[in-house]
PDB file of C-alpha atoms in Angstrom:
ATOM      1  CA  UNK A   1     149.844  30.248 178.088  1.00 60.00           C
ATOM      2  CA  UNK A   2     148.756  26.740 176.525  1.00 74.00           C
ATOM      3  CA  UNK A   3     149.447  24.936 179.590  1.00 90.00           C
ATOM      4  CA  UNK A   4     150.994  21.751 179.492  1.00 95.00           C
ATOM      5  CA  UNK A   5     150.305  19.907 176.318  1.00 96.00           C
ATOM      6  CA  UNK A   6     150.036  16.120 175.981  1.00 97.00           C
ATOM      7  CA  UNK A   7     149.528  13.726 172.922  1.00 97.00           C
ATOM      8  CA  UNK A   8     147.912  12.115 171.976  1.00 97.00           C
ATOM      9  CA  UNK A   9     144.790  12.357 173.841  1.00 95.00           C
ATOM     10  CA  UNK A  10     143.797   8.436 173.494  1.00 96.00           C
ATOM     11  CA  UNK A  11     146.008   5.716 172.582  1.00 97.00           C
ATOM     12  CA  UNK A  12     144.609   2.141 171.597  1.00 97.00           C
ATOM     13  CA  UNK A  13     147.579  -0.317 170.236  1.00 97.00           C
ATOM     14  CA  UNK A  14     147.648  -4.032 170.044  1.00 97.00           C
ATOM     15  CA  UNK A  15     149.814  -5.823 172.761  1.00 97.00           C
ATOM     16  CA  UNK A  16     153.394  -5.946 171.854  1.00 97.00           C
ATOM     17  CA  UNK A  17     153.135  -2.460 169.468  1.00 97.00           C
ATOM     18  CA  UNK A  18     155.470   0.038 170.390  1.00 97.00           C
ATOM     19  CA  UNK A  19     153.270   3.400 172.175  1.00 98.00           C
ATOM     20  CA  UNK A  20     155.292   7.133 172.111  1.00 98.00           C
ATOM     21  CA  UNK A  21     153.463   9.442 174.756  1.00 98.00           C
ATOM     22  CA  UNK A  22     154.468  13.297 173.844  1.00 98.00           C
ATOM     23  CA  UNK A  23     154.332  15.949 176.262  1.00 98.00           C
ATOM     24  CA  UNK A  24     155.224  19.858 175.749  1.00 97.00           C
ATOM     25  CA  UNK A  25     155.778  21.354 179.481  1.00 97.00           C
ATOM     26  CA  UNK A  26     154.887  25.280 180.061  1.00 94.00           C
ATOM     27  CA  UNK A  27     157.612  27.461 178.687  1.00 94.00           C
ATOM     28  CA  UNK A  28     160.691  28.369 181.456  1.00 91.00           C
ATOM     29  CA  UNK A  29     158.991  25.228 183.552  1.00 92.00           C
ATOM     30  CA  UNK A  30     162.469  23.318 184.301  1.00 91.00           C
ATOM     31  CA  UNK A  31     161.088  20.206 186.051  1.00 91.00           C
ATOM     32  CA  UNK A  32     158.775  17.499 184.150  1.00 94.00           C
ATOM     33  CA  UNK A  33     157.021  14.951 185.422  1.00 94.00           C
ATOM     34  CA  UNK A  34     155.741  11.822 184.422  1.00 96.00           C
ATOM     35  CA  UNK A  35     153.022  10.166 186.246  1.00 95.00           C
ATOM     36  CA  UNK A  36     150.340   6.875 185.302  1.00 95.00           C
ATOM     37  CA  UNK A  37     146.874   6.893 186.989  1.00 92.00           C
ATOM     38  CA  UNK A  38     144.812   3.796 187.476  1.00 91.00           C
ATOM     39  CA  UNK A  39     142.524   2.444 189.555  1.00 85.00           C
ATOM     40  CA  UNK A  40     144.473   0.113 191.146  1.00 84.00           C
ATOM     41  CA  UNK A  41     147.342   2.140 191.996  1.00 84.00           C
ATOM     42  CA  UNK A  42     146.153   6.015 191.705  1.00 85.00           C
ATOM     43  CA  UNK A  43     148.453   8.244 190.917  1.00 89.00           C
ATOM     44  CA  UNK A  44     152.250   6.950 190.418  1.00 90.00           C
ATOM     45  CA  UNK A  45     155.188   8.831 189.800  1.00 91.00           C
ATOM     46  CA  UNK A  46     157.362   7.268 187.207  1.00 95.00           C
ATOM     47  CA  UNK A  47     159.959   9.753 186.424  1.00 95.00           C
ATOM     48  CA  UNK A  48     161.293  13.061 186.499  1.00 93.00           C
ATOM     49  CA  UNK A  49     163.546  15.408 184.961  1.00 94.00           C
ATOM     50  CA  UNK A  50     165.307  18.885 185.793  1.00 91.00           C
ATOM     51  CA  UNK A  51     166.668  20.876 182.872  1.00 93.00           C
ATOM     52  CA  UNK A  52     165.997  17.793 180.764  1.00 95.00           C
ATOM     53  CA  UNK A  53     168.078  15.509 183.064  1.00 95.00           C
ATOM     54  CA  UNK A  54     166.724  12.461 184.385  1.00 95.00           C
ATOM     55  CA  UNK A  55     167.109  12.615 188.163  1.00 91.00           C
ATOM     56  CA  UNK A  56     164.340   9.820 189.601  1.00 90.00           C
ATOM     57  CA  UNK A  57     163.953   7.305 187.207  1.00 93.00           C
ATOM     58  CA  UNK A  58     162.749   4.743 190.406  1.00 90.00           C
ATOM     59  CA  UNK A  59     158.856   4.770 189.598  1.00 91.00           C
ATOM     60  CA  UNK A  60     159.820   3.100 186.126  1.00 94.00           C
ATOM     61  CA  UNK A  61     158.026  -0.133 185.931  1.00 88.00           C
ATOM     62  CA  UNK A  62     160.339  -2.377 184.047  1.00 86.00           C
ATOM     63  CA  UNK A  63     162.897  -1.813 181.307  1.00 91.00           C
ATOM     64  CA  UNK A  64     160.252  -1.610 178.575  1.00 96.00           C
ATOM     65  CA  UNK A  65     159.673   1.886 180.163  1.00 97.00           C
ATOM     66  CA  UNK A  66     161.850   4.527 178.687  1.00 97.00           C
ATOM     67  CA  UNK A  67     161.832   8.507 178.870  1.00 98.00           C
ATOM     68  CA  UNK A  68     163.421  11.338 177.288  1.00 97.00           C
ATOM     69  CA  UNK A  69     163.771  15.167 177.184  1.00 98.00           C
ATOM     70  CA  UNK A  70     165.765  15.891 173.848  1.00 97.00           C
ATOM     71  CA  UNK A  71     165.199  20.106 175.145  1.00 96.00           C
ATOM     72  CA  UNK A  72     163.740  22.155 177.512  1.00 95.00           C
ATOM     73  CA  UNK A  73     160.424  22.182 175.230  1.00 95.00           C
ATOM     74  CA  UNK A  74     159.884  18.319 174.651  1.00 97.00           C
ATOM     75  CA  UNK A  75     159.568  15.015 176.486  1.00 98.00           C
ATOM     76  CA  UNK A  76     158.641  11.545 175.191  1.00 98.00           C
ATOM     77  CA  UNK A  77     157.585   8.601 177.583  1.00 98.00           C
ATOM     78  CA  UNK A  78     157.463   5.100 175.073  1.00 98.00           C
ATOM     79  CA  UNK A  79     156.787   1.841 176.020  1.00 97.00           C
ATOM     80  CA  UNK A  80     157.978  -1.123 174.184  1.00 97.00           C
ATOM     81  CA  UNK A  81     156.728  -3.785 173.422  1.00 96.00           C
ATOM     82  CA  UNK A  82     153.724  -2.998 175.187  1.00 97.00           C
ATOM     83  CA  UNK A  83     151.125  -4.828 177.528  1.00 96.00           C
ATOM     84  CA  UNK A  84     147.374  -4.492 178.566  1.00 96.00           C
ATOM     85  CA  UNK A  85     148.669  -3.796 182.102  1.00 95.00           C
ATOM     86  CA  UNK A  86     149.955  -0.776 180.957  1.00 96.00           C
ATOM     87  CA  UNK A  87     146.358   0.487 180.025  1.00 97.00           C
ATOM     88  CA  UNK A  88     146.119   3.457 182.306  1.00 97.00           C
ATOM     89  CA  UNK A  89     146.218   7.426 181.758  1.00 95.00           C
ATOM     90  CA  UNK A  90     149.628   9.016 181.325  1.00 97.00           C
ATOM     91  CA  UNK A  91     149.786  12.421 183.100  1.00 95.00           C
ATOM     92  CA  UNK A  92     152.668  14.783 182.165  1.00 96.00           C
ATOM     93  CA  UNK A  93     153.264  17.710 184.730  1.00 94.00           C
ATOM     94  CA  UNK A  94     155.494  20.570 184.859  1.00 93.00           C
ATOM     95  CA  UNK A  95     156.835  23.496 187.344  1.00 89.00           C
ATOM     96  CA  UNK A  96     159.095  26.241 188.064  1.00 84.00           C
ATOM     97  CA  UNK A  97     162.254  25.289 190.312  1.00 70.00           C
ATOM     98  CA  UNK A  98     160.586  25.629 193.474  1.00 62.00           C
ATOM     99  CA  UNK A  99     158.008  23.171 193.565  1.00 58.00           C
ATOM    100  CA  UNK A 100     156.008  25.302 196.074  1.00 65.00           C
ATOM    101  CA  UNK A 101     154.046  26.837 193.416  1.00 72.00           C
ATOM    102  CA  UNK A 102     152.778  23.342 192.748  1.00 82.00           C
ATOM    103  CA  UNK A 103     152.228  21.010 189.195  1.00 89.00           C
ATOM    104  CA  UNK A 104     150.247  22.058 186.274  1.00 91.00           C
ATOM    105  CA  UNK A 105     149.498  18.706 184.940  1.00 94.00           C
ATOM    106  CA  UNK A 106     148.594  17.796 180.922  1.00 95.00           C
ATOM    107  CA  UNK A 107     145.001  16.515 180.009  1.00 93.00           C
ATOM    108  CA  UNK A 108     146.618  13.094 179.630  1.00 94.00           C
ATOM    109  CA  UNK A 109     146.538  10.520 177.052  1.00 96.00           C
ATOM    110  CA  UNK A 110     144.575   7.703 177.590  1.00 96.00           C
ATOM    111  CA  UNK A 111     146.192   4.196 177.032  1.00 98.00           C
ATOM    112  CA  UNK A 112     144.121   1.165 176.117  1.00 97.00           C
ATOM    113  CA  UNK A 113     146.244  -1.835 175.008  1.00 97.00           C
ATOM    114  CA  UNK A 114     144.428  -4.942 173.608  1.00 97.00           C
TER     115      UNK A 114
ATOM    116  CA  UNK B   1     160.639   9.095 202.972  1.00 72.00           C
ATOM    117  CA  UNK B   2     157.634  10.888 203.424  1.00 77.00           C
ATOM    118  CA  UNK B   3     154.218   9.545 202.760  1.00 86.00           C
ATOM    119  CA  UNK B   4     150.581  10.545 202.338  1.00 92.00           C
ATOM    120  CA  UNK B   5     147.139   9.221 204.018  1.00 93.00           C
ATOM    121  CA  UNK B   6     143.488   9.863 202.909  1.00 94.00           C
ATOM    122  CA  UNK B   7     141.451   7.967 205.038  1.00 86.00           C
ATOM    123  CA  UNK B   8     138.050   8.579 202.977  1.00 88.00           C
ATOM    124  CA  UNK B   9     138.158   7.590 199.764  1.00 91.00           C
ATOM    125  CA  UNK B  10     135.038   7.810 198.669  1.00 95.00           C
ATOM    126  CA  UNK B  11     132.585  10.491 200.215  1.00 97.00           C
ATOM    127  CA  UNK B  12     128.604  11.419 198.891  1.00 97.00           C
ATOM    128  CA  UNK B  13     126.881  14.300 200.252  1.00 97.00           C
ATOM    129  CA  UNK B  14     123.968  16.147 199.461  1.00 97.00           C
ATOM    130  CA  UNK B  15     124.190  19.919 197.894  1.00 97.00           C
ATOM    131  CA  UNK B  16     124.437  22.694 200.457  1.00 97.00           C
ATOM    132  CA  UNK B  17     126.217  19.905 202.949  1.00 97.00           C
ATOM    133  CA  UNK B  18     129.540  21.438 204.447  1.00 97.00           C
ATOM    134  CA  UNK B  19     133.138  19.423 203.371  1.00 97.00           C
ATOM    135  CA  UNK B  20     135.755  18.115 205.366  1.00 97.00           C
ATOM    136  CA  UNK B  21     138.173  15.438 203.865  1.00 97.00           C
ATOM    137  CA  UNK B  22     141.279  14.293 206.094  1.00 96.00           C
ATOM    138  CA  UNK B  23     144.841  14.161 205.091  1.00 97.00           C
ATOM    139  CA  UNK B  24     147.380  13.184 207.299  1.00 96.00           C
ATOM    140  CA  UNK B  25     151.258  13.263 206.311  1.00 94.00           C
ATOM    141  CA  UNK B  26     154.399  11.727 207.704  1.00 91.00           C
ATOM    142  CA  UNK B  27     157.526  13.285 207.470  1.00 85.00           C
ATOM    143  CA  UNK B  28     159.577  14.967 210.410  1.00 79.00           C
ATOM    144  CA  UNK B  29     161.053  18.405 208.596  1.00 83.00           C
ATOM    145  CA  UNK B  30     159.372  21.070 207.177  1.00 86.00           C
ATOM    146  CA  UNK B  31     156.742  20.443 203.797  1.00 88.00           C
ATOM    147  CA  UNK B  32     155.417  22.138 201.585  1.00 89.00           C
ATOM    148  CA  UNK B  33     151.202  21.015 201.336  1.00 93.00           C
ATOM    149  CA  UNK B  34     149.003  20.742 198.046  1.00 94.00           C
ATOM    150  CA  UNK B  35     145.745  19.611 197.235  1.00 96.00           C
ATOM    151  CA  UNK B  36     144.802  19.010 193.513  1.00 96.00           C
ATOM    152  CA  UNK B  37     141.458  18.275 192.139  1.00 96.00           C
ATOM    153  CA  UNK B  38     140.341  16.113 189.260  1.00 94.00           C
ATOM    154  CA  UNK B  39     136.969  16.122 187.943  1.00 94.00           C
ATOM    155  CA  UNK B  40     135.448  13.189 185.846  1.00 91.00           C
ATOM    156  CA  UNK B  41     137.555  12.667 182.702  1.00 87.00           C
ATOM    157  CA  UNK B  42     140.009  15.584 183.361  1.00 89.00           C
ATOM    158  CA  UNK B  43     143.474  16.507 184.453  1.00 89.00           C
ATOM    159  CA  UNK B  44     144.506  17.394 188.512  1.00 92.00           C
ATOM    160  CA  UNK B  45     144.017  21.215 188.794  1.00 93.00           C
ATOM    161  CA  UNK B  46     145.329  23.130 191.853  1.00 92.00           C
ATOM    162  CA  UNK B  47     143.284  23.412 194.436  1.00 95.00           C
ATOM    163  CA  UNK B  48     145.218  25.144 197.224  1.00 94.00           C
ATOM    164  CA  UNK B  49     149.028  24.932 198.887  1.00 92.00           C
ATOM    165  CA  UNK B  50     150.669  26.114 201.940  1.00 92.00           C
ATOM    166  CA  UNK B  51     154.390  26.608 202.336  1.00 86.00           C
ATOM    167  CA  UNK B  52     154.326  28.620 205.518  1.00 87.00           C
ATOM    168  CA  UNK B  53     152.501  31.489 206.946  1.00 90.00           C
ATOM    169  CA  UNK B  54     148.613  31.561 208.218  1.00 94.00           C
ATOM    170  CA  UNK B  55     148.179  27.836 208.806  1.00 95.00           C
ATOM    171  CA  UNK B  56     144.705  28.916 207.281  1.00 96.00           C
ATOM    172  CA  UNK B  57     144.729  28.453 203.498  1.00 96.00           C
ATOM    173  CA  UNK B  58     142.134  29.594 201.319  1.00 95.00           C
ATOM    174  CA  UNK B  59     141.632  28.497 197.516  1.00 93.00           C
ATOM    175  CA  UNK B  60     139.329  28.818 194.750  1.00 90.00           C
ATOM    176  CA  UNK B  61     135.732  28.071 194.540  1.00 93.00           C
ATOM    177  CA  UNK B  62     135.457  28.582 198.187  1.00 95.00           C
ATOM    178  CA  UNK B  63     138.012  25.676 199.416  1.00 97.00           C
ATOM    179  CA  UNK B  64     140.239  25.881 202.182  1.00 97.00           C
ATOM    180  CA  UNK B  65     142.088  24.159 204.317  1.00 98.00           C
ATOM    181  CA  UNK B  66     144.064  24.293 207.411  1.00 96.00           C
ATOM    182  CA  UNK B  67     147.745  22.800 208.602  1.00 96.00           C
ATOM    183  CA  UNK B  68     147.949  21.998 212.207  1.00 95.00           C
ATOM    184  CA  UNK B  69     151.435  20.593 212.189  1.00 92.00           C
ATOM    185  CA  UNK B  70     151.250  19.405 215.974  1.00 93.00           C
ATOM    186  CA  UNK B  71     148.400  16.588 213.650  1.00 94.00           C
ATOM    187  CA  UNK B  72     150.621  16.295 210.668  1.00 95.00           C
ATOM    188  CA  UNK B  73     147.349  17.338 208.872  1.00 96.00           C
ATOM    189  CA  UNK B  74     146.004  19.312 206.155  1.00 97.00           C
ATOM    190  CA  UNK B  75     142.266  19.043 206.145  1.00 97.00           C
ATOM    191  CA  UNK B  76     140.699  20.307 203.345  1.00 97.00           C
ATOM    192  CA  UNK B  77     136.965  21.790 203.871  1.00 97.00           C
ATOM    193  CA  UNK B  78     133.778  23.625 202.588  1.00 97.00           C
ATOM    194  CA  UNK B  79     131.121  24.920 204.408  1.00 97.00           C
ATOM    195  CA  UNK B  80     128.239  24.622 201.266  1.00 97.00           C
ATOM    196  CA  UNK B  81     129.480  22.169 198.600  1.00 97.00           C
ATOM    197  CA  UNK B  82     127.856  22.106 195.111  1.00 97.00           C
ATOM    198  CA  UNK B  83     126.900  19.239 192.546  1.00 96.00           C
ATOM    199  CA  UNK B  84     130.056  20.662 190.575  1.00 96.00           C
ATOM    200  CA  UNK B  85     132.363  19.794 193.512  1.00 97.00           C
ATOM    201  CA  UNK B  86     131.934  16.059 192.176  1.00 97.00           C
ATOM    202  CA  UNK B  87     135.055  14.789 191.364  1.00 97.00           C
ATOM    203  CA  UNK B  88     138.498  13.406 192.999  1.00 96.00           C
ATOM    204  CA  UNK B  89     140.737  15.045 195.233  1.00 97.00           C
ATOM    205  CA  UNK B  90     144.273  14.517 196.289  1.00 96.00           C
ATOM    206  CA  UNK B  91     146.397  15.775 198.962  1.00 96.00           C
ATOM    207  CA  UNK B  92     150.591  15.857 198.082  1.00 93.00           C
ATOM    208  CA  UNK B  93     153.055  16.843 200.561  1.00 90.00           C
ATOM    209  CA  UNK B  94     156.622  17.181 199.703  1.00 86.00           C
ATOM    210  CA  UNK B  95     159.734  18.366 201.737  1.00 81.00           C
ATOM    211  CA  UNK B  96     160.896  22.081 201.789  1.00 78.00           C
ATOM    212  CA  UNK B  97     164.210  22.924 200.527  1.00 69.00           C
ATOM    213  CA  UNK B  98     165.771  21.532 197.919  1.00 60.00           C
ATOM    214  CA  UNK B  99     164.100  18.018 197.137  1.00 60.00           C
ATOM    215  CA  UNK B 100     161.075  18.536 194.185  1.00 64.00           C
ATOM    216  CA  UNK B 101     159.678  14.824 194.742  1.00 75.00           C
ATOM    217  CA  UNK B 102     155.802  15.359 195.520  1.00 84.00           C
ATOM    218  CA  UNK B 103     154.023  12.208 197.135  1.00 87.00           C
ATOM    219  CA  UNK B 104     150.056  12.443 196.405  1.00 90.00           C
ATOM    220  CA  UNK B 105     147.774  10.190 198.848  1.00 92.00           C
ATOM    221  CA  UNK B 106     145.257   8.016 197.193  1.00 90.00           C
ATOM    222  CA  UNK B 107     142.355  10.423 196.995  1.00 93.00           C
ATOM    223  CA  UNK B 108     138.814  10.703 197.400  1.00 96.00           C
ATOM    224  CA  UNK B 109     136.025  10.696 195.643  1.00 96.00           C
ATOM    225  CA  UNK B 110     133.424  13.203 196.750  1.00 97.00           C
ATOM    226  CA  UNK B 111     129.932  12.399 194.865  1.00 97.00           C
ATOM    227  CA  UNK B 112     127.390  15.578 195.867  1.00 97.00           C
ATOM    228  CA  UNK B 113     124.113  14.679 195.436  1.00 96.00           C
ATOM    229  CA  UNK B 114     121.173  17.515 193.800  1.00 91.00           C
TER     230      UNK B 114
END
């Protein structure tokens, strides 16, 4: 198993570019995660979906957040236009339907916005 | 909702040194407990989790930790850490049955000296 697969790993885009975060969740995993680490704030849950519905889209910062999950196999988090506060790393995470056997998080892609 | 408390958050200790960092949750029903390490420049990794059973938990690389739900804790320990314990760990609670919403507490940074 590849694990949960996130691209790219490093992102650097000029303030008000548009930035497409990819993530590829284990195979038969039916919730994904999406989560931003920084300093300031550690680890923040932004949104999540079940069976590629959204169902806790609260943790979105502002409207020029979006997510998606086109299939059971895919998942894009963009951000547009985009700002140097949203320089952080992106985390993806996926698990089975009972959360008990816990996350498997991505290798996360590293945002840098100038 | 339920919430998350790490009181350390940053820790040093020197090699063969035994491990205890404190987690404290709040939430009145049942939970299901994680903790998740992240060393430098990686992704979180699971540690260990408890869902019910021997309050005792043991995980890899010689971690455990133990759920005394009269504390609302989860203390995770180690009698002899190593330099390669270095890194950032998080406890995440989340409420059993149903609900897949995982809070994570700040975390702490253990630094083990050679």
């Amino acid at each position: 198993d590849a694990g949960v697969i996130q691209s790219p790993r490093h992102e650097v885009t000029e303030m008000g570019q548009e930035v497409t975060l990819r993530c590829k969740p284990i195979s038969g995993h039916d919730y994904l995660f999406w989560y931003r680490q920084t300093m300031m704030r550690g680890l923040e849950l932004l949104i999540y979906f079940n069976n590629n519905v959204p169902i806790d889209d609260s943790g979105m910062p502002e409207d020029r957040f979006s997510a998606k999950m086109p299939n059971a196999s895919f998942s894009t988090l963009k951000i547009q236009p985009s700002e140097p506060r949203d320089s952080a790393v992106y985390f993806c995470a996926s698990t089975l339907n009972r959360v008990r056997y816990g996350y498997t998080f991505g290798s996360g892609t590293r945002l840098t916005v100038v | 909702a339920q919430s998350v408390s790490q009181h350390n958050h940053h820790v040093i200790l020197s090699e063969a040194a035994s491990l205890e960092l404190g987690c404290n949750y709040s939430y009145g029903g049942t939970v299901n407990l994680f903790w998740y390490v992240q060393y430098p420049g990686q992704h979180l990794q699971l540690l260990l989790k408890y869902f019910s059973g021997d309050p005792l938990v043991k995980g890899i690389k010689g971690f455990e930790a133990e759920f005394i739900k009269s504390k609302f804790s989860f203390n995770l320990r180690k009698p002899s850490v190593q330099w390669s314990d270095t890194a950032e760990y998080f406890c995440a609670v989340n409420p059993s049955g149903g609900y897949q919403k995982v809070t994570f507490g700040t975390g702490t940074k253990l630094q083990v000296i050679p």
